[in-house]
């Protein structure tokens, strides 16, 4: 039995060495499978169609998403929702946009942090991002779902760890021309867009721009505290893709 156990551990270790970002890819797979099986995708016939599907979607978001008005009532179930909401998405565009950003930026951050540390970083920073949004909208009864806050934290960590990595970006106001800029140019620009959008959000919760800002700040500070005593990685030119969709 001991020999078999050591053999299994060896196989897992070899797998991790050959796959630099298994946690990132596992998160992407989990989010995709969760979405396809949920009423949000419209592909699961067990939820019906029409009004039945809409009712199922509403119940699904209320069960697994963050409801700010209930988060601070002391309910253990509500306290867990900032973690479960990270794996729930409301539409195909919502899912695919988030997973694209995670795929592009997550692998390098995971490789730098290590698999377990990265997994804890993703969950904790994502939880704090949604918690921060809920605090700012404590009376809201609109549910909040999505990996945006955690992925924004990944972007913040990426900026600190790989400031010179080249990011291929597409900006609508530049006629969608693909241009390459270092991360220290692209990501602060993205933050500025989130800040401007959050400042205009005077009609209550919508797109969780504030969660993006909180997540990005947590990710950057996490990397700064954890790695400030070490030399930052000066990455070789890396290709990433950024469109005008928000994570």
Short mmCIF file of C-alpha atoms in Angstrom, two decimals:
data_model
loop_
_atom_site.label_atom_id
_atom_site.label_comp_id
_atom_site.label_asym_id
_atom_site.label_seq_id
_atom_site.Cartn_x
_atom_site.Cartn_y
_atom_site.Cartn_z
CA UNK A 1 0.00 0.00 0.00
CA UNK A 2 2.81 2.40 0.88
CA UNK A 3 4.51 1.63 -2.39
CA UNK A 4 1.30 2.27 -4.31
CA UNK A 5 0.81 5.53 -2.46
CA UNK A 6 4.29 6.71 -3.30
CA UNK A 7 3.73 5.74 -6.91
CA UNK A 8 0.51 7.77 -7.01
CA UNK A 9 2.23 10.79 -5.45
CA UNK A 10 5.01 10.47 -7.99
CA UNK A 11 2.51 10.45 -10.85
CA UNK A 12 0.77 13.54 -9.50
CA UNK A 13 4.11 15.32 -9.06
CA UNK A 14 5.15 14.44 -12.60
CA UNK A 15 1.80 15.71 -13.90
CA UNK A 16 2.20 19.04 -12.13
CA UNK A 17 5.73 19.46 -13.42
CA UNK A 18 4.56 18.87 -16.98
CA UNK A 19 1.57 21.20 -16.65
CA UNK A 20 2.56 24.62 -15.28
CA UNK A 21 -1.00 25.80 -14.66
CA UNK A 22 -3.26 22.90 -13.62
CA UNK A 23 -5.20 25.05 -11.13
CA UNK A 24 -5.99 27.68 -13.75
CA UNK A 25 -7.15 25.06 -16.23
CA UNK A 26 -9.16 23.25 -13.53
CA UNK A 27 -10.94 26.50 -12.61
CA UNK A 28 -11.76 27.14 -16.26
CA UNK A 29 -13.08 23.59 -16.68
CA UNK A 30 -15.14 23.79 -13.48
CA UNK A 31 -16.70 27.11 -14.46
CA UNK A 32 -17.56 25.81 -17.93
CA UNK A 33 -19.07 22.55 -16.69
CA UNK A 34 -21.03 24.37 -13.98
CA UNK A 35 -22.41 26.81 -16.51
CA UNK A 36 -23.43 24.16 -19.05
CA UNK A 37 -25.26 22.15 -16.41
CA UNK A 38 -26.93 25.21 -14.89
CA UNK A 39 -30.15 26.89 -16.06
CA UNK A 40 -28.08 29.86 -17.25
CA UNK A 41 -26.85 28.03 -20.35
CA UNK A 42 -30.32 27.01 -21.52
CA UNK A 43 -28.87 23.62 -22.54
CA UNK A 44 -30.18 21.54 -19.65
CA UNK A 45 -33.71 20.37 -20.57
CA UNK A 46 -34.56 19.55 -16.96
CA UNK A 47 -35.10 23.27 -16.29
CA UNK A 48 -37.74 23.62 -19.00
CA UNK A 49 -38.23 26.65 -21.18
CA UNK A 50 -39.93 30.05 -21.04
CA UNK A 51 -41.17 31.13 -17.63
CA UNK A 52 -40.04 27.85 -16.04
CA UNK A 53 -36.47 28.49 -17.18
CA UNK A 54 -36.53 32.09 -15.95
CA UNK A 55 -37.80 30.96 -12.55
CA UNK A 56 -35.09 28.32 -12.36
CA UNK A 57 -32.41 30.86 -13.26
CA UNK A 58 -33.61 33.29 -10.60
CA UNK A 59 -33.62 30.57 -7.94
CA UNK A 60 -30.19 29.39 -9.05
CA UNK A 61 -28.63 32.84 -8.71
CA UNK A 62 -30.28 33.44 -5.34
CA UNK A 63 -28.96 30.13 -4.02
CA UNK A 64 -25.36 30.34 -5.23
CA UNK A 65 -24.82 34.07 -5.84
CA UNK A 66 -24.11 36.89 -3.42
CA UNK A 67 -27.19 38.72 -2.20
CA UNK A 68 -25.79 41.77 -0.36
CA UNK A 69 -28.96 42.35 1.67
CA UNK A 70 -28.62 38.85 3.17
CA UNK A 71 -24.86 38.54 3.42
CA UNK A 72 -24.54 40.23 6.79
CA UNK A 73 -27.51 38.58 8.51
CA UNK A 74 -25.33 35.93 10.16
CA UNK A 75 -26.53 33.10 7.93
CA UNK A 76 -23.75 30.51 7.36
CA UNK A 77 -25.14 29.76 3.91
CA UNK A 78 -25.05 33.42 2.92
CA UNK A 79 -21.49 33.75 4.24
CA UNK A 80 -20.35 31.07 1.78
CA UNK A 81 -21.88 32.69 -1.28
CA UNK A 82 -18.90 34.97 -2.10
CA UNK A 83 -16.99 31.71 -2.69
CA UNK A 84 -19.68 29.82 -4.61
CA UNK A 85 -20.51 32.86 -6.76
CA UNK A 86 -16.99 32.72 -8.23
CA UNK A 87 -18.00 29.65 -10.25
CA UNK A 88 -21.41 30.89 -11.41
CA UNK A 89 -21.97 32.95 -14.58
CA UNK A 90 -25.05 34.58 -15.99
CA UNK A 91 -24.55 34.20 -19.75
CA UNK A 92 -22.28 32.78 -22.42
CA UNK A 93 -20.62 36.17 -22.95
CA UNK A 94 -20.08 36.56 -19.21
CA UNK A 95 -18.47 33.12 -19.00
CA UNK A 96 -16.31 33.30 -22.12
CA UNK A 97 -15.05 36.82 -21.37
CA UNK A 98 -13.96 35.83 -17.87
CA UNK A 99 -12.35 32.58 -18.96
CA UNK A 100 -10.40 34.34 -21.71
CA UNK A 101 -8.81 36.72 -19.21
CA UNK A 102 -8.10 33.88 -16.77
CA UNK A 103 -6.53 31.74 -19.51
CA UNK A 104 -4.29 34.58 -20.72
CA UNK A 105 -3.05 35.88 -17.37
CA UNK A 106 -3.61 33.04 -14.89
CA UNK A 107 -1.02 30.54 -16.08
CA UNK A 108 2.00 32.81 -15.55
CA UNK A 109 0.78 33.95 -12.13
CA UNK A 110 0.17 30.35 -11.05
CA UNK A 111 3.59 29.24 -12.24
CA UNK A 112 5.18 32.07 -10.26
CA UNK A 113 3.17 31.52 -7.06
CA UNK A 114 2.96 27.74 -7.05
CA UNK A 115 -0.19 25.68 -7.40
CA UNK A 116 -1.48 25.60 -3.80
CA UNK A 117 -0.60 29.21 -3.05
CA UNK A 118 -2.26 30.30 -6.28
CA UNK A 119 -5.45 28.36 -5.49
CA UNK A 120 -5.68 30.00 -2.06
CA UNK A 121 -4.90 33.39 -3.58
CA UNK A 122 -7.66 32.99 -6.17
CA UNK A 123 -10.33 31.96 -3.67
CA UNK A 124 -9.46 34.45 -0.94
CA UNK A 125 -9.01 37.45 -3.21
CA UNK A 126 -12.18 36.59 -5.13
CA UNK A 127 -14.10 36.31 -1.86
CA UNK A 128 -12.79 39.69 -0.68
CA UNK A 129 -13.64 41.34 -4.00
CA UNK A 130 -17.27 40.25 -3.83
CA UNK A 131 -17.41 41.06 -0.13
CA UNK A 132 -16.18 44.59 -0.82
CA UNK A 133 -18.85 45.07 -3.46
CA UNK A 134 -21.52 43.75 -1.09
CA UNK A 135 -20.42 46.15 1.66
CA UNK A 136 -20.79 49.09 -0.71
CA UNK A 137 -24.27 47.88 -1.78
CA UNK A 138 -25.39 46.43 1.53
CA UNK A 139 -29.08 47.06 0.91
CA UNK A 140 -29.16 45.59 -2.59
CA UNK A 141 -31.37 42.62 -3.36
CA UNK A 142 -29.76 41.99 -6.74
CA UNK A 143 -27.60 38.89 -6.86
CA UNK A 144 -23.96 39.07 -7.86
CA UNK A 145 -22.23 36.18 -9.65
CA UNK A 146 -19.10 35.61 -11.66
CA UNK A 147 -15.34 35.20 -11.39
CA UNK A 148 -14.66 38.86 -12.20
CA UNK A 149 -13.29 39.78 -8.79
CA UNK A 150 -10.89 36.84 -8.60
CA UNK A 151 -9.70 37.35 -12.18
CA UNK A 152 -9.16 41.04 -11.49
CA UNK A 153 -6.95 39.95 -8.57
CA UNK A 154 -4.98 37.79 -11.01
CA UNK A 155 -4.49 40.88 -13.20
CA UNK A 156 -3.26 42.86 -10.20
CA UNK A 157 -0.76 40.17 -9.27
CA UNK A 158 0.33 39.89 -12.90
CA UNK A 159 1.07 43.62 -13.02
CA UNK A 160 3.35 43.40 -10.00
CA UNK A 161 5.07 40.15 -10.97
CA UNK A 162 5.42 40.71 -14.72
CA UNK A 163 5.35 44.48 -15.36
CA UNK A 164 7.39 44.21 -18.55
CA UNK A 165 5.46 41.35 -20.15
CA UNK A 166 4.17 42.41 -23.55
CA UNK A 167 0.40 42.31 -23.87
CA UNK A 168 -1.25 42.29 -27.29
CA UNK A 169 -4.27 44.54 -26.91
CA UNK A 170 -7.18 45.56 -29.11
CA UNK A 171 -8.81 48.92 -28.42
CA UNK A 172 -12.02 50.02 -30.22
CA UNK A 173 -10.99 53.68 -30.34
CA UNK A 174 -7.81 52.66 -32.20
CA UNK A 175 -9.81 50.96 -34.95
CA UNK A 176 -9.32 47.53 -33.32
CA UNK A 177 -5.68 47.41 -34.41
CA UNK A 178 -3.73 44.77 -32.42
CA UNK A 179 -0.96 46.64 -30.59
CA UNK A 180 1.64 45.38 -28.14
CA UNK A 181 2.24 47.23 -24.89
CA UNK A 182 3.93 46.28 -21.62
CA UNK A 183 1.64 45.20 -18.79
CA UNK A 184 2.48 48.35 -16.82
CA UNK A 185 0.75 50.35 -19.56
CA UNK A 186 -2.23 48.12 -20.37
CA UNK A 187 -3.37 47.07 -16.91
CA UNK A 188 -3.37 50.53 -15.25
CA UNK A 189 -5.37 51.72 -18.26
CA UNK A 190 -7.86 48.91 -17.61
CA UNK A 191 -8.06 49.96 -13.95
CA UNK A 192 -8.78 53.54 -15.01
CA UNK A 193 -11.68 52.32 -17.14
CA UNK A 194 -13.09 50.35 -14.19
CA UNK A 195 -12.74 53.37 -11.92
CA UNK A 196 -14.54 55.62 -14.37
CA UNK A 197 -17.33 53.08 -14.86
CA UNK A 198 -17.71 52.51 -11.11
CA UNK A 199 -17.97 56.26 -10.55
CA UNK A 200 -20.86 56.47 -13.00
CA UNK A 201 -22.73 53.58 -11.40
CA UNK A 202 -25.23 55.74 -9.53
CA UNK A 203 -28.25 53.60 -10.32
CA UNK A 204 -27.31 50.76 -8.01
CA UNK A 205 -25.70 47.41 -8.79
CA UNK A 206 -25.10 46.46 -12.41
CA UNK A 207 -21.78 45.34 -13.79
CA UNK A 208 -19.62 44.84 -10.72
CA UNK A 209 -16.95 47.40 -11.56
CA UNK A 210 -16.28 47.99 -7.87
CA UNK A 211 -15.59 44.27 -7.42
CA UNK A 212 -13.07 44.53 -10.25
CA UNK A 213 -11.29 47.39 -8.49
CA UNK A 214 -11.29 45.67 -5.11
CA UNK A 215 -10.03 42.42 -6.64
CA UNK A 216 -7.27 44.16 -8.61
CA UNK A 217 -6.12 46.04 -5.50
CA UNK A 218 -6.11 42.89 -3.37
CA UNK A 219 -4.16 40.97 -6.04
CA UNK A 220 -1.54 43.68 -6.46
CA UNK A 221 -1.08 44.10 -2.69
CA UNK A 222 -0.97 40.33 -2.17
CA UNK A 223 1.86 39.99 -4.69
CA UNK A 224 3.65 43.04 -3.28
CA UNK A 225 3.57 41.73 0.29
CA UNK A 226 4.46 38.18 -0.71
CA UNK A 227 7.21 38.90 -3.23
CA UNK A 228 8.57 42.37 -2.41
CA UNK A 229 11.70 40.88 -0.82
CA UNK A 230 12.47 39.04 -4.05
CA UNK A 231 13.41 40.33 -7.45
CA UNK A 232 10.37 40.66 -9.65
CA UNK A 233 10.29 38.44 -12.70
CA UNK A 234 11.21 40.30 -15.84
CA UNK A 235 9.26 38.15 -18.23
CA UNK A 236 10.30 37.54 -21.79
CA UNK A 237 7.85 39.07 -24.27
CA UNK A 238 4.58 37.27 -23.62
CA UNK A 239 1.49 37.38 -25.75
CA UNK A 240 -1.82 38.13 -24.13
CA UNK A 241 -5.08 39.27 -25.59
CA UNK A 242 -7.39 41.95 -24.31
CA UNK A 243 -10.61 43.10 -25.94
CA UNK A 244 -13.17 45.59 -24.76
CA UNK A 245 -15.13 42.95 -22.81
CA UNK A 246 -14.68 43.20 -19.06
CA UNK A 247 -13.62 40.28 -16.86
#
